[in-house]
XYZ file of C-alpha atoms in Angstrom:
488
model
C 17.806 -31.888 -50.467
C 16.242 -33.126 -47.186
C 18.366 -33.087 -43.864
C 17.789 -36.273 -41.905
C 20.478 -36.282 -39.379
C 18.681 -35.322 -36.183
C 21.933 -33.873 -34.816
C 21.954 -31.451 -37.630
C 18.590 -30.451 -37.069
C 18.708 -29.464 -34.230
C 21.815 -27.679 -34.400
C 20.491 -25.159 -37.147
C 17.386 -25.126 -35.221
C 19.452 -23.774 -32.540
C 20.769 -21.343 -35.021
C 17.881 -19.895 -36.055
C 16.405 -19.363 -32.422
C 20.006 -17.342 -31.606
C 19.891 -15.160 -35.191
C 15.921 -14.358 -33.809
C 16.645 -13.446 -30.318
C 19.319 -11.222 -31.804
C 17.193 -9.372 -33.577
C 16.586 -5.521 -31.676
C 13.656 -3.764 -31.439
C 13.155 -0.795 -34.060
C 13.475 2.379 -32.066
C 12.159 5.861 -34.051
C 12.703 8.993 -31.805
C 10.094 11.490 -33.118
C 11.802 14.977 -32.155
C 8.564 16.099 -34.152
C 6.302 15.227 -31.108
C 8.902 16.206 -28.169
C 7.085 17.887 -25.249
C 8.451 19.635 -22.414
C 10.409 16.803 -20.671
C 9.228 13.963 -22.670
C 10.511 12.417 -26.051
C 8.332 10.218 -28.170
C 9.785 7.427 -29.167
C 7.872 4.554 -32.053
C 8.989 0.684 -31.436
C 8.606 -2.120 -33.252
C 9.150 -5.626 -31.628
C 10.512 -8.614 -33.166
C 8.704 -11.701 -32.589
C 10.346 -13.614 -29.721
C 8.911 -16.166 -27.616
C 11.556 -15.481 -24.830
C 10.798 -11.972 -24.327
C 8.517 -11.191 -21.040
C 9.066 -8.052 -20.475
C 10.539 -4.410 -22.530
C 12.727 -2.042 -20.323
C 13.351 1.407 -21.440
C 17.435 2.293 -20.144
C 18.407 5.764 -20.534
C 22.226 7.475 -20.407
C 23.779 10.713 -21.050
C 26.101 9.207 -23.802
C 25.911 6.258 -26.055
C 26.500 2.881 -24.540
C 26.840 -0.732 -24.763
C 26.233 -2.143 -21.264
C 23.042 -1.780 -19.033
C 25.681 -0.647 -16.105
C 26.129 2.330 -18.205
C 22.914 3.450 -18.480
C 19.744 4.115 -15.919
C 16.375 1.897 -16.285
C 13.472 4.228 -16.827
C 10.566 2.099 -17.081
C 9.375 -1.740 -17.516
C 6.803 -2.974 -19.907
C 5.577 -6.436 -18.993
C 4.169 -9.284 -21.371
C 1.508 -10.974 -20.352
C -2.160 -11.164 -20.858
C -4.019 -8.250 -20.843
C -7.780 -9.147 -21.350
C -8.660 -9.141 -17.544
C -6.814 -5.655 -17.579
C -7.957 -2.224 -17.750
C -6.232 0.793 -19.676
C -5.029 3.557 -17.729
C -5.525 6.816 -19.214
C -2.445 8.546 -20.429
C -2.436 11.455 -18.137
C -2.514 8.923 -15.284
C 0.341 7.573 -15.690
C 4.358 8.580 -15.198
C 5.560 6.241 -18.441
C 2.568 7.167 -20.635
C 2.524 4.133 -23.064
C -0.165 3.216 -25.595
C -0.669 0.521 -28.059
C -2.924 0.020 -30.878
C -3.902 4.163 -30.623
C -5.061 3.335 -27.232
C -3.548 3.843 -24.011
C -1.748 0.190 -22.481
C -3.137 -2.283 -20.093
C -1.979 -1.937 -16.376
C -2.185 -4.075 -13.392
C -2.633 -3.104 -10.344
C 0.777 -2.276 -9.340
C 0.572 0.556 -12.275
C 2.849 -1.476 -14.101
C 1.869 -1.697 -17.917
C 1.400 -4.753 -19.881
C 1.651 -5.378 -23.441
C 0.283 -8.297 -24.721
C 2.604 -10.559 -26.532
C 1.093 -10.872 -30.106
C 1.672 -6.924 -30.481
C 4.669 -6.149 -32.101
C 4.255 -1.732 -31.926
C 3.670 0.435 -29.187
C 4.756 4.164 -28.716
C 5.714 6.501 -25.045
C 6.383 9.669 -24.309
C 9.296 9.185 -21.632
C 9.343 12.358 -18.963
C 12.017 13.323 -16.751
C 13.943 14.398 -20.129
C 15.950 17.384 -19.167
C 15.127 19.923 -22.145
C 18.123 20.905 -24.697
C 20.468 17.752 -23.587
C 21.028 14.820 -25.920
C 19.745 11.458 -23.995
C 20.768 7.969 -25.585
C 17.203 5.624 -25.178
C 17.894 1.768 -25.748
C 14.349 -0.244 -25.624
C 16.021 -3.741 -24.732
C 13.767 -7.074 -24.424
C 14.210 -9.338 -21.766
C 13.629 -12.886 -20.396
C 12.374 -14.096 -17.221
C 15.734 -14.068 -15.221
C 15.630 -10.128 -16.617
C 18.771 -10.953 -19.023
C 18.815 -9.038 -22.237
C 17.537 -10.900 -25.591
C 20.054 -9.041 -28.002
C 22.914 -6.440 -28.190
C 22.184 -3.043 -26.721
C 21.731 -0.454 -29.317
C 20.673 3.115 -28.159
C 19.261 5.507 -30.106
C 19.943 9.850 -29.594
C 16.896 11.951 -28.760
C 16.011 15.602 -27.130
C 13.264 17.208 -26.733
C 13.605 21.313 -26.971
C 10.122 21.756 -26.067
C 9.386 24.889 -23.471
C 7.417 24.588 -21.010
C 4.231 25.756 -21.240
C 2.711 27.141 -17.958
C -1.002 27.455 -17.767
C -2.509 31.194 -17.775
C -3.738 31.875 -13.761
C -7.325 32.206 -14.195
C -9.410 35.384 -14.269
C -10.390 35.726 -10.807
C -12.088 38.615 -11.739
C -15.826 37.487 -11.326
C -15.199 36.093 -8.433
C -14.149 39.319 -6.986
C -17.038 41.063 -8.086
C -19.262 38.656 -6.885
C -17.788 38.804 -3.183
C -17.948 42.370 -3.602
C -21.517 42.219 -4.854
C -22.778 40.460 -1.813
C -20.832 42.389 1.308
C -22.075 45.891 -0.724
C -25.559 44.646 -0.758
C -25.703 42.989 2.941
C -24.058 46.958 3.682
C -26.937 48.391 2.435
C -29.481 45.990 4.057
C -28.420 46.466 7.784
C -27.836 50.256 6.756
C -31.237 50.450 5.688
C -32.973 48.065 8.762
C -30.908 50.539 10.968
C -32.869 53.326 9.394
C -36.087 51.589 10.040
C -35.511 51.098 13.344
C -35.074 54.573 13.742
C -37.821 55.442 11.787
C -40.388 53.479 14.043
C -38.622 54.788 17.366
C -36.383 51.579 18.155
C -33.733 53.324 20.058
C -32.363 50.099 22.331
C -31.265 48.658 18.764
C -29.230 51.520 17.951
C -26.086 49.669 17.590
C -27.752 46.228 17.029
C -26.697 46.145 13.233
C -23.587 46.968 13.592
C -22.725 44.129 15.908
C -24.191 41.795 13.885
C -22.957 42.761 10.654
C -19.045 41.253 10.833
C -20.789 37.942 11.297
C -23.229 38.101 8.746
C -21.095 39.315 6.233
C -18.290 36.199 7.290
C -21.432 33.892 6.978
C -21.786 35.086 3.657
C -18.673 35.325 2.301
C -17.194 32.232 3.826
C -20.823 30.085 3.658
C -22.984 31.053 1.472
C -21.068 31.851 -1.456
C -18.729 28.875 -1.751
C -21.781 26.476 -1.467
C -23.293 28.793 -3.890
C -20.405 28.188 -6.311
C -20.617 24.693 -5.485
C -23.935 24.573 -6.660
C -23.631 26.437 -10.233
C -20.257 23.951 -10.452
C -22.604 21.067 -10.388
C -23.776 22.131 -13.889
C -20.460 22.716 -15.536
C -17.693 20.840 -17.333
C -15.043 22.307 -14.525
C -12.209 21.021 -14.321
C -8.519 21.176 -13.596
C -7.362 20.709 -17.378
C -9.095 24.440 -18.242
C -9.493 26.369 -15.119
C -12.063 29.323 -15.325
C -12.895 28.313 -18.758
C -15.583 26.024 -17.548
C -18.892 25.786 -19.893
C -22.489 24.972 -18.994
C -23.343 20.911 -19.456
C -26.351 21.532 -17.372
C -27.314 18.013 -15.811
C -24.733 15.843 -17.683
C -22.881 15.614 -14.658
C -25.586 14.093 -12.281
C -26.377 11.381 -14.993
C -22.145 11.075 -14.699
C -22.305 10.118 -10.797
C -25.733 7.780 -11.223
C -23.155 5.346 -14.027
C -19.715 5.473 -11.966
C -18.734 2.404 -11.945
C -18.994 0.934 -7.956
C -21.373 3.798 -7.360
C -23.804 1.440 -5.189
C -20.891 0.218 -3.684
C -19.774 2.843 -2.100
C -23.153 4.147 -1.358
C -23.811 0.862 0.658
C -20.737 1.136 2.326
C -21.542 4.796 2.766
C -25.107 3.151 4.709
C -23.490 1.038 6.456
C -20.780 3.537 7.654
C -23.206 5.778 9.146
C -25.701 3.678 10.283
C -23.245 1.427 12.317
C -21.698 4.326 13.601
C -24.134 5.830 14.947
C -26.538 3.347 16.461
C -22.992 2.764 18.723
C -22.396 5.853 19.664
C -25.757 6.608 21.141
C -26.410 2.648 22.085
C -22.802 3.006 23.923
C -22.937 6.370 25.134
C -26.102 6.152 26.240
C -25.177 2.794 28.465
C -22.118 4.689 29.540
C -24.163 7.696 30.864
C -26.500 5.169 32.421
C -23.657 4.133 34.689
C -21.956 6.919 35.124
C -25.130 9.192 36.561
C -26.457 6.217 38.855
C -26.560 6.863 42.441
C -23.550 6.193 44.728
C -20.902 5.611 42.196
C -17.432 6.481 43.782
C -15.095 7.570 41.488
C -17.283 9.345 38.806
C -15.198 12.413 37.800
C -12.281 9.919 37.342
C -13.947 8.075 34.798
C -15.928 10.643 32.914
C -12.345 12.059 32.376
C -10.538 8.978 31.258
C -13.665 8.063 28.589
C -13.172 11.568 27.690
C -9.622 11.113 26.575
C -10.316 9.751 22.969
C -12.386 12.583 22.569
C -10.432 15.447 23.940
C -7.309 14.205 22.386
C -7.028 15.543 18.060
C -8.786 13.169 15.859
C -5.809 12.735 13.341
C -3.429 11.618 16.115
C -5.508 9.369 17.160
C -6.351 7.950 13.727
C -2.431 8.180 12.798
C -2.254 6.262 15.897
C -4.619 3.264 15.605
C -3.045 2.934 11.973
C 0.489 2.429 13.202
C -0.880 -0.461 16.028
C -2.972 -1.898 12.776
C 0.197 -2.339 10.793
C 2.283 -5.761 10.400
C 4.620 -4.675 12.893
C 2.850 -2.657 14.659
C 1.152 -2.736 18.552
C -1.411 -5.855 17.423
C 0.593 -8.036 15.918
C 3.114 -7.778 18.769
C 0.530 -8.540 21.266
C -1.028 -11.249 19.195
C 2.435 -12.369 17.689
C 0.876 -12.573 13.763
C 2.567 -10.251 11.113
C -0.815 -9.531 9.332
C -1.567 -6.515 7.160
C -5.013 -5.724 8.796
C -5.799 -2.825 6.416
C -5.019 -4.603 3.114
C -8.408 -6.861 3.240
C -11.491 -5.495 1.879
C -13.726 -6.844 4.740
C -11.354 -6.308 7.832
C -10.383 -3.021 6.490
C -13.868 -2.092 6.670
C -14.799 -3.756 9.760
C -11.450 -1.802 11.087
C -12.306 1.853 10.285
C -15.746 1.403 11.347
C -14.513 0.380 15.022
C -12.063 3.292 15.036
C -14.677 5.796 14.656
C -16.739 4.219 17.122
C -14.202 4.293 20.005
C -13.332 8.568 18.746
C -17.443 8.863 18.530
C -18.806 7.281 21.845
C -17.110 9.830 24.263
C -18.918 12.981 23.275
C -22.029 11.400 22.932
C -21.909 9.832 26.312
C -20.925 13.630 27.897
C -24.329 14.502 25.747
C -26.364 12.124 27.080
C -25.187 12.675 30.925
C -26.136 16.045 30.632
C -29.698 15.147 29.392
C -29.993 11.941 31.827
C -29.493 14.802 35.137
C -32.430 16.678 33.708
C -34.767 13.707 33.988
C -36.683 14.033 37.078
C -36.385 12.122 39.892
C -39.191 12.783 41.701
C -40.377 10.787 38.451
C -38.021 7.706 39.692
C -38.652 8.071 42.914
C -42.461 7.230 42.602
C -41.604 4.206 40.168
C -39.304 2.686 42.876
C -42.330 2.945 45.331
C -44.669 1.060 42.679
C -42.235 -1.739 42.451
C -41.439 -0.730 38.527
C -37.585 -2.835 38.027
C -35.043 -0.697 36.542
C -35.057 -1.871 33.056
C -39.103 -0.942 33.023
C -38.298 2.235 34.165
C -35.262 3.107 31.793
C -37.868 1.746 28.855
C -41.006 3.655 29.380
C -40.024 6.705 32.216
C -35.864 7.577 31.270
C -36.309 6.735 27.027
C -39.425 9.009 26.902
C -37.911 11.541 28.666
C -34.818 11.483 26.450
C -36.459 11.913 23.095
C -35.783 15.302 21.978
C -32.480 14.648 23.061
C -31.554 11.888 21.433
C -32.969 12.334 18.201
C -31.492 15.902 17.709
C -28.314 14.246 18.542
C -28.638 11.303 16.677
C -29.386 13.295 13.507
C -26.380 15.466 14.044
C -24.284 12.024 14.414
C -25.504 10.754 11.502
C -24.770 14.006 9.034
C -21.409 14.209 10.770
C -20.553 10.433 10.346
C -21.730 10.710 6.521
C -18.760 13.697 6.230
C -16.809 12.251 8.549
C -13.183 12.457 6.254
C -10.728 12.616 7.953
C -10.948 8.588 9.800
C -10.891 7.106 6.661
C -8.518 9.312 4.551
C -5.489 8.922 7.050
C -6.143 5.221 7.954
C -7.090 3.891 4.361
C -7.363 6.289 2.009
C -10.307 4.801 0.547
C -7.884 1.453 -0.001
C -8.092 -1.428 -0.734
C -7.861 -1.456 -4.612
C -10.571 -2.354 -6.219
C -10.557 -1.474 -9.780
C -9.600 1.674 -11.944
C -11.430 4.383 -11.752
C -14.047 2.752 -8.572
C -13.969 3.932 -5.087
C -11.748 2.211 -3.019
C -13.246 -0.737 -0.641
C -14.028 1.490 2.395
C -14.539 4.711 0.386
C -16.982 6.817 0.951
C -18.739 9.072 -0.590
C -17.257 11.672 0.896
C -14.031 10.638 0.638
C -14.432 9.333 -2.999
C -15.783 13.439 -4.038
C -12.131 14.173 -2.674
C -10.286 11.941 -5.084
C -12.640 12.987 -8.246
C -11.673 16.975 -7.482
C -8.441 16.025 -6.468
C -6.770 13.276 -7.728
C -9.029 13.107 -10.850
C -9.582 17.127 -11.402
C -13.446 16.304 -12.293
C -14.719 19.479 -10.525
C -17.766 19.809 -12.335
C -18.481 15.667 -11.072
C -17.552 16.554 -7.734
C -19.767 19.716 -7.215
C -22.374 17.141 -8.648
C -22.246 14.751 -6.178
C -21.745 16.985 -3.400
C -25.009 18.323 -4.280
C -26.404 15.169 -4.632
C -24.872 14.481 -1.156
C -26.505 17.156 0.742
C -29.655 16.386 -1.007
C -29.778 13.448 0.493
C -29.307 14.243 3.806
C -31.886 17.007 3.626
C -34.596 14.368 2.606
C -33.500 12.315 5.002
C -33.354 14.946 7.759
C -36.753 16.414 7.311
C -38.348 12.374 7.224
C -36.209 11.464 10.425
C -37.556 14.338 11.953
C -40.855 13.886 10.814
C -41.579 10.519 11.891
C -39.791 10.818 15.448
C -41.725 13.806 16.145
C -39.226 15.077 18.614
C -39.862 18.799 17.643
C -43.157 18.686 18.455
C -42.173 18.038 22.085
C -39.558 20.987 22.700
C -42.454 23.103 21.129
C-alpha cells in the first residue's frame, strides 16, 4: 500500500535519517598488533551524509560524555585527490586507508575521503599495561556528535624495544689506522732528515704533527666517510648496518621531486649574494679610502657592526622585526606575515645575508684598495683621466687577484651558508611533501634529508654532488679570470 500523505512522508523520512545517524562506527581493538605505546584499532563507518569529520576521544574508564574523555586525534572528510599521503612514520596519529597510508593537508591533518567506509591507526601516547577506553565518534560541521558514545577497552603490553648502539668498532680502528700511520710517516721523514744532515729541522716534525694528525682525524676522515656514505643505503632506521647500493643514491637526488627548484633558488642565492657583497663593498671601500674624508675610523666601525656582531643574533633578530607584530609592521602600521610568501620570503632572506655579507668584504677590499699605487693616480690626475676612467681601467685592474680570490670564497661560503636560512625560514614556505621548502637550499634541504628524513646514504650523495660542483666551478672561475696567473 502506497503512502500519499506528504506529511507522512516526510515524517518517516525524518525517521529514517535519525535511525542512520544513530548508527556508531564499528570499533575492533587488535591487542594482536599492540606496539609499545600504540593500540591498533579497525573501524568501520556507517554511511552518513552529515559526518565531516572522525575524532578519536580517549579516557581512563568507560564513558558516556565527550567531557569525560580526552580528544586524541581528528580525521577530516573531504576530498582527497589533490592530496598527498604521508608516510606512516611521519606522522603522530599514523592512519591508513585502503592498505595505504591517509591523505593529509598541509596542516598534517588527515583526510579520509567520504565514500570510504574502513580505515585502521595505531594511536601512541598509550601508557603500556593500563586499560584505555577508545570511542571513534563522527561528527558534523558544528563538531556535534552523530550518535551515542560507545567506547571500546584496549592496552597494549608491548615493551619497548630500544635499538642496539651500533658497533663503533671500525670506526675506531680506522681513526687508529690513520694517526699510527701519519706516526710513522713524520717518524720516518725525521729520520731522513737526519740521514741527509738536516739538523735545523730537528724538531720540525714534531711541531707539525698535532696539526696534521687533527687535520686528519677531524678533516679528512669524516669527508672520507662522507664519501663511502654516498654509496650506501645508510640510514637512521638500521644504524651501522648500512649495505652497498653503489650509485642508486645519486640517480635518488637527480628525481627528487623540486630538485631544479631548489637548485635555481640555490643559483640565485649565491649569485645575488655575492655580486652585492663585492658590488657594495667594493663602493663602500671606494668611499671610505678617498682622500680627506673626516670621520673614517667612525664609520669603518659602525659598517663593521653587522659583521662583528654573531650571525644567529642577528638573523634571530631580523626575524623577530619581519614578524606580524614585529619592528616593520609597527613602523609601517600593516600586520603582514612577511616570511609566509614564497616570493617575499625569498626576496627577504636574500637581503638579510646581504646586509651580514657586505661588511667583511668591504674591510677586504679597503685593505687591497691602500695597496694600489698612487703614484699610479697621481699621473692619471695630471693626464686629465675623470675618476670613473680611472677606477675602470687603473683601480679594477689592479684589484683582480683580489677580487676574484675573494669572490670565489664568497660564493662557496654563500652556497653553505646554513645558518641565515635555517633560523629565519627553515626552508619554509610549504610547498609540497617531501620537496624543499620555497627558499631551501641545497644545503639546507641535505640537513632535513639526514635529519628530519634519516636518508643518510641520500644526504652523503648530494653532499658529494655538492662539492662536486663547486670544484668544477672553482677550477673554470679560476680559469677564465686568470687571476693566478698574476700573483705568479
Amino acid at each position: 500500500m502506497k503512502i500519499r500523505h506528504p506529511i507522512v512522508g516526510v515524517v518517516l523520512a525524518a525517521l529514517a535519517a535519525t535511525a542512520v545517524a544513530q548508527e556508531t562506527p564499528d570499533v575492533v581493538v587488535r591487542n594482536d598488533l599492540a606496539e609499545y605505546r600504540r593500540i591498533h584499532v579497525d573501524v568501520t563507518l556507517p554511511r552518513s551524509t552529515e559526518r565531516r569529520a572522525v575524532q578519536v576521544w580517549t579516557a581512563g574508564a568507560s564513558f558516556d560524555s565527550l567531557r569525560e574523555a580526552e580528544l586524541h586525534s581528528t580525521i577530516r572528510i573531504g576530498a582527497t585527490s589533490a592530496l598527498l599521503r604521508t608516510p606512516i612514520e611521519e606522522a603522530y596519529d599514523a592512519c591508513w586507508s585502503d592498505a595505504l597510508p591517509m591523505h593529509r593537508d598541509a596542516t598534517g591533518t588527515a583526510v579520509l575521503d567520504a565514500a570510504t567506509e574502513r580505515f585502521s591507526c595505531a594511536l601512541p601516547g598509550m601508557v603500556p599495561g593500563v586499560e584505555h577506553w577508545i570511542a571513534v565518534v563522527s561528527v558534523n560541521a558544528r563538531g556535534d556528535p552523530l550518535h551515542p558514545i560507545v567506547p571500546v577497552p584496549g592496552r597494549t603490553d608491548a615493551l619497548d624495544q630500544r635499538t642496539p648502539p651500533p658497533d663503533t668498532r671500525p670506526v675506531l680502528f680506522a681513526l687508529g689506522a690513520i694517526v699510527l700511520t701519519l706516526v710513522v710517516l713524520l717518524a720516518y721523514l725525521r729520520w731522513r732528515d737526519a740521514i741527509q744532515g738536516r739538523r735545523g729541522a730537528r724538531l720540525a716534525h714534531l711541531y707539525v704533527a698535532p696539526a696534521v694528525i687533527a687535520l686528519a682525524v677531524l678533516t679528512f676522515y669524516p669527508v672520507a666517510y662522507g664519501i663511502w656514505l654516498a654509496f650506501t643505503d645508510a640510514h637512521q632506521s638500521h644504524l651501522g648496518e648500512q649495505s652497498w647500493v653503489g650509485l642508486a643514491n645519486f640517480g635518488t637526488i637527480f628525481v627528487t621531486p623540486g630538485v631544479a627548484r631548489v637548485s635555481l633558488f640555490t643559483l640565485v642565492w649565491a649569485v645575488a649574494n655575492v655580486s652585492m657583497h663585492v658590488c657594495l663593498g667594493l663602493l663602500i671601500a671606494t668611499a671610505l679610502t678617498r682622500p680627506g674624508l673626516k670621520g673614517r675610523t667612525v664609520y669603518r666601525t659602525l659598517l663593521l657592526l653587522p659583521w662583528a656582531i654573531p650571525g644567529y643574533i642577528s638573523v634571530l633578530a631580523w626575524r623577530g622585526m619581519l614578524e606580524p607584530a614585529g619592528l616593520l609592521n609597527a613602523v609601517l602600521g600593516t600586520d603582514l606575515d612577511w616570511l609566509t610568501q614564497p616570493g617575499a620570503a625569498r626576496t627577504l632572506v636574500i637581503l638579510v645575508n646581504i646586509w651580514l655579507g657586505v661588511p667583511f668584504m668591504m674591510m677586504a677590499l679597503s685593505g687591497a684598495l691602500q695597496s694600489v699605487p698612487q703614484e699610479m693616480m697621481e699621473a692619471a690626475d695630471v693626464d686629465g683621466v675623470g675618476r670613473w676612467r680611472q677606477f675602470r681601467h687603473l683601480t679594477l685592474p689592479s684589484l683582480k687577484s683580489v677580487v676574484v680570490p675573494l669572490s670565489l670564497l664568497g660564493f662557496i661560503w654563500t652556497i653553505n651558508m646554513f645558518h641565515v636560512i635555517y633560523l629565519m625560514t627553515r626552508g619554509a614556505p610549504y610547498v609540497g611533501f617531501g620537496e624543499p621548502g620555497a627558499t631551501d637550499i641545497l644545503i639546507t634541504y641535505v640537513y632535513d634529508v639526514a635529519f628530519e628524513y634519516g636518508n643518510y646514504g641520500v644526504a652523503a650523495a648530494w653532499s658529494v654532488a655538492i662539492f662536486l660542483i663547486l670544484l668544477g666551478f672553482s677550477w673554470f672561475y679560476l680559469k677564465k679570470t686568470r687571476a693566478l696567473e698574476a700573483i705568479s
